Coordinates of C-alpha atoms in Angstrom, one line a residue:
M1 CA -46.9 41.2 0.5
D2 CA -44.8 42.0 -2.6
T3 CA -41.8 43.5 -0.4
K4 CA -41.5 40.4 2.0
T5 CA -41.6 37.7 -1.2
T6 CA -38.8 40.5 -2.4
S7 CA -37.0 40.2 1.0
Q8 CA -37.1 35.9 1.3
N9 CA -35.9 36.1 -1.9
H10 CA -33.2 37.6 -1.2
D11 CA -32.3 35.9 2.2
N12 CA -32.5 32.9 0.0
S13 CA -30.2 34.0 -2.9
N14 CA -27.6 34.9 0.7
K15 CA -28.2 31.2 2.1
D16 CA -26.9 30.0 -1.6
L17 CA -23.8 31.9 -1.8
P18 CA -21.7 29.6 0.7
E19 CA -22.9 27.2 -1.6
L20 CA -21.9 28.5 -5.1
N21 CA -18.4 30.0 -3.3
D22 CA -17.7 26.3 -2.5
K23 CA -18.5 25.4 -5.6
A24 CA -16.6 27.5 -7.9
Y25 CA -13.6 27.4 -5.3
L26 CA -13.7 22.9 -6.1
G27 CA -14.0 24.0 -9.9
V28 CA -10.8 26.4 -9.3
L29 CA -8.8 23.4 -7.2
E30 CA -9.6 21.0 -9.5
S31 CA -8.6 23.1 -12.9
E32 CA -5.2 23.5 -11.0
Q33 CA -5.2 20.3 -10.1
D34 CA -5.5 18.5 -13.6
R35 CA -3.4 21.6 -14.0
Q36 CA -0.1 19.9 -12.2
R37 CA -1.4 16.8 -13.3
Y38 CA -0.5 17.2 -16.8
Q39 CA 2.4 19.1 -16.0
R40 CA 4.0 15.9 -13.6
K41 CA 2.8 13.6 -16.7
K42 CA 4.3 15.9 -19.5
K43 CA 7.6 15.9 -17.6
S44 CA 7.5 12.1 -16.9
R45 CA 7.0 11.0 -20.1
R46 CA 10.2 12.4 -21.3
L47 CA 12.1 10.1 -18.2
S48 CA 12.8 7.2 -18.4
G49 CA 11.8 4.9 -15.2
H50 CA 14.8 5.3 -13.6
E51 CA 15.5 8.4 -14.3
L52 CA 12.4 10.4 -12.6
W53 CA 13.0 8.1 -9.6
S54 CA 16.9 9.4 -9.6
K55 CA 15.7 12.7 -9.8
N56 CA 12.7 12.8 -7.6
R57 CA 14.0 10.5 -4.9
K58 CA 14.9 13.2 -2.5
N59 CA 11.3 14.9 -2.2
V60 CA 9.4 11.7 -0.8
R61 CA 9.1 13.2 2.9
N62 CA 9.1 9.9 4.2
N63 CA 11.8 7.2 3.5
V64 CA 11.6 4.3 0.9
V65 CA 11.2 1.4 3.5
D66 CA 8.5 3.0 5.7
G67 CA 6.8 6.1 3.1
F68 CA 4.9 3.9 0.6
S69 CA 2.0 1.3 0.9
K70 CA 2.7 -2.3 -0.7
Y71 CA 1.6 -1.7 -3.7
L72 CA 4.8 0.5 -4.7
Y73 CA 6.7 -2.5 -4.1
A74 CA 7.4 -5.0 -6.4
G75 CA 5.8 -8.4 -6.4
F76 CA 6.9 -11.6 -6.2
W77 CA 5.8 -12.7 -9.8
V78 CA 7.3 -10.0 -11.7
R79 CA 10.6 -10.2 -9.7
T80 CA 10.1 -14.2 -10.5
V81 CA 10.1 -13.4 -14.6
A82 CA 13.5 -11.0 -13.8
F83 CA 15.6 -13.0 -12.0
L84 CA 15.0 -16.0 -14.3
I85 CA 16.0 -13.5 -17.1
D86 CA 19.1 -12.8 -15.4
M87 CA 19.7 -16.8 -14.8
I88 CA 19.2 -17.1 -18.7
M89 CA 22.2 -14.1 -18.6
V90 CA 24.3 -16.0 -15.9
W91 CA 23.6 -19.4 -17.6
A92 CA 25.0 -18.4 -21.3
L93 CA 27.7 -16.9 -19.4
Q94 CA 28.8 -19.7 -17.6
A95 CA 28.8 -22.3 -20.9
L96 CA 30.5 -19.2 -22.9
L97 CA 33.4 -18.6 -20.9
L98 CA 33.7 -22.8 -19.2
G99 CA 33.7 -23.1 -22.9
G100 CA 36.6 -20.5 -23.9
A101 CA 38.0 -21.8 -21.5
N102 CA 38.0 -25.5 -22.5
Y103 CA 39.7 -24.4 -25.8
F104 CA 42.6 -22.7 -24.8
S105 CA 43.0 -24.6 -21.8
P106 CA 45.1 -27.8 -22.2
E107 CA 43.1 -29.5 -19.3
P108 CA 39.4 -29.4 -20.3
I109 CA 37.6 -27.3 -17.2
A110 CA 34.8 -30.0 -17.2
S111 CA 37.7 -32.8 -16.0
L112 CA 38.2 -30.2 -13.2
S113 CA 36.9 -31.8 -9.6
L114 CA 33.2 -31.2 -9.5
P115 CA 33.5 -28.6 -6.4
L116 CA 36.2 -26.6 -8.4
N117 CA 33.6 -26.3 -11.7
Y118 CA 31.1 -25.4 -8.8
V119 CA 33.3 -22.6 -7.6
I120 CA 33.8 -20.9 -11.2
K121 CA 30.0 -21.3 -12.0
Q122 CA 29.1 -20.0 -8.7
A123 CA 31.9 -17.2 -9.2
I124 CA 30.4 -16.1 -12.6
L125 CA 27.0 -16.0 -11.3
I126 CA 28.1 -13.4 -8.4
I127 CA 30.1 -11.4 -10.3
Y128 CA 27.0 -10.8 -12.8
F129 CA 24.9 -10.2 -10.1
T130 CA 26.9 -7.7 -8.5
L131 CA 28.4 -5.8 -11.7
T132 CA 24.8 -5.0 -13.0
T133 CA 23.1 -4.1 -9.8
Y134 CA 26.4 -1.4 -8.9
L135 CA 27.3 -0.3 -13.1
L136 CA 23.4 0.4 -13.6
N137 CA 22.6 0.9 -9.5
G138 CA 19.5 -1.1 -9.1
Q139 CA 18.7 -2.8 -12.4
S140 CA 20.4 -6.2 -13.7
F141 CA 19.6 -6.9 -17.1
G142 CA 16.2 -8.8 -15.9
K143 CA 14.8 -5.9 -13.5
L144 CA 15.9 -3.1 -16.3
L145 CA 13.2 -5.3 -19.0
L146 CA 10.6 -5.3 -16.0
D147 CA 11.1 -1.7 -14.7
I148 CA 12.3 -2.4 -11.1
Q149 CA 14.5 -1.3 -9.5
V150 CA 16.9 -2.1 -5.6
V151 CA 16.5 0.6 -3.8
H152 CA 18.3 1.6 -0.8
D153 CA 17.2 4.5 1.6
K154 CA 20.5 6.0 2.7
Q155 CA 22.3 5.7 -0.4
E156 CA 20.9 7.3 -3.9
R157 CA 23.5 5.1 -5.5
L158 CA 23.9 1.5 -3.9
S159 CA 27.8 0.7 -3.0
L160 CA 29.5 -1.9 -3.6
G161 CA 29.6 -3.9 -1.2
T162 CA 25.5 -3.5 -0.9
C163 CA 24.9 -5.0 -5.0
F164 CA 28.1 -7.5 -3.8
I165 CA 25.7 -8.5 -0.2
R166 CA 22.6 -8.8 -1.6
E167 CA 22.4 -9.3 -5.3
G168 CA 25.4 -11.3 -5.4
L169 CA 25.8 -13.2 -2.3
G170 CA 22.1 -13.2 -1.8
K171 CA 21.2 -14.7 -5.3
L172 CA 24.0 -17.4 -4.8
I173 CA 21.6 -18.3 -1.7
L174 CA 18.3 -17.9 -3.7
S175 CA 19.7 -20.5 -6.7
T176 CA 20.2 -22.6 -3.4
I177 CA 17.6 -22.4 -1.7
P178 CA 14.8 -21.2 -3.5
I179 CA 11.8 -21.5 -1.4
L180 CA 13.3 -18.4 0.2
A181 CA 11.9 -16.7 -2.8
I182 CA 8.2 -17.0 -1.0
T183 CA 9.3 -14.7 1.8
V184 CA 7.9 -12.2 -0.4
I185 CA 5.4 -12.9 -0.4
F186 CA 4.5 -12.8 2.6
S187 CA 6.3 -9.7 4.2
R188 CA 4.1 -6.3 4.2
K189 CA 6.5 -4.3 2.1
R190 CA 7.9 -6.9 -0.2
E191 CA 10.5 -7.9 1.1
N192 CA 13.1 -11.0 0.3
F193 CA 15.3 -12.7 2.9
I194 CA 18.3 -10.6 2.5
D195 CA 16.7 -7.2 2.4
Y196 CA 16.3 -7.5 6.2
F197 CA 20.1 -7.7 6.5
T198 CA 21.1 -5.0 3.8
D199 CA 17.9 -2.4 4.0
T200 CA 16.7 -2.6 0.7
N201 CA 13.4 -2.8 -1.3
V202 CA 12.4 -3.6 -5.1
I203 CA 10.3 -0.3 -6.5
S204 CA 7.8 -0.8 -9.2
L205 CA 8.6 2.1 -11.3
K206 CA 5.7 1.7 -13.3
Q207 CA 3.9 2.4 -10.1
F208 CA 6.5 5.2 -8.5
R209 CA 5.5 6.8 -11.7
F210 CA 2.0 7.0 -11.4
L211 CA 2.2 7.9 -8.0
Y212 CA 4.5 11.2 -9.1
E213 CA 1.7 11.9 -11.9
E214 CA -1.5 11.1 -9.7
I215 CA -0.5 13.0 -7.1
G216 CA 3.0 14.5 -7.1
L217 CA 5.8 13.6 -4.4
N218 CA 6.8 16.9 -3.8
Q219 CA 4.5 18.3 -1.7

């Protein structure tokens, strides 16, 4: 009887071994994943979102346009706030430059024809959005403050032409026809109307940081 009982206990122990091994393996795996996550967080905290993206975008297996979930892309409201911040900058520049021109010019700019006055103001808008986005590689001052960035799948650094079309001309059209901004709401990848012509997207650097820290993007 004792021999039979001992044999049954031994058989039960053998049956428990795979489960115990699985638990042990999962424990080691979770510990390793926690260690890697900690290392990624430690590394990411030393970099700005812009720097983190620049250093790690090459590790993303799929391209920027198709590879991420919708939630990586910057949404309507954050982009609207960034745009309003930039427009305040534009209005300030327009007032400053036109005011300075009025001061030094024998003929006040205000006395010029309305079409010419309009052209000067829109030229300032185009130059502002084009140059800031080019010099900051996808970030105007508004985007910089809101931690979002324009990215292009095939351009690690946005070209001046892309910045001119997407930001210069795009913002000129958007400031004239604001209703076009709602395309961001209905687009699966949150593109605005001009993104379809320039193959660009606007990503949330905070969300990219989260994905980098939690799941890694180099695997």
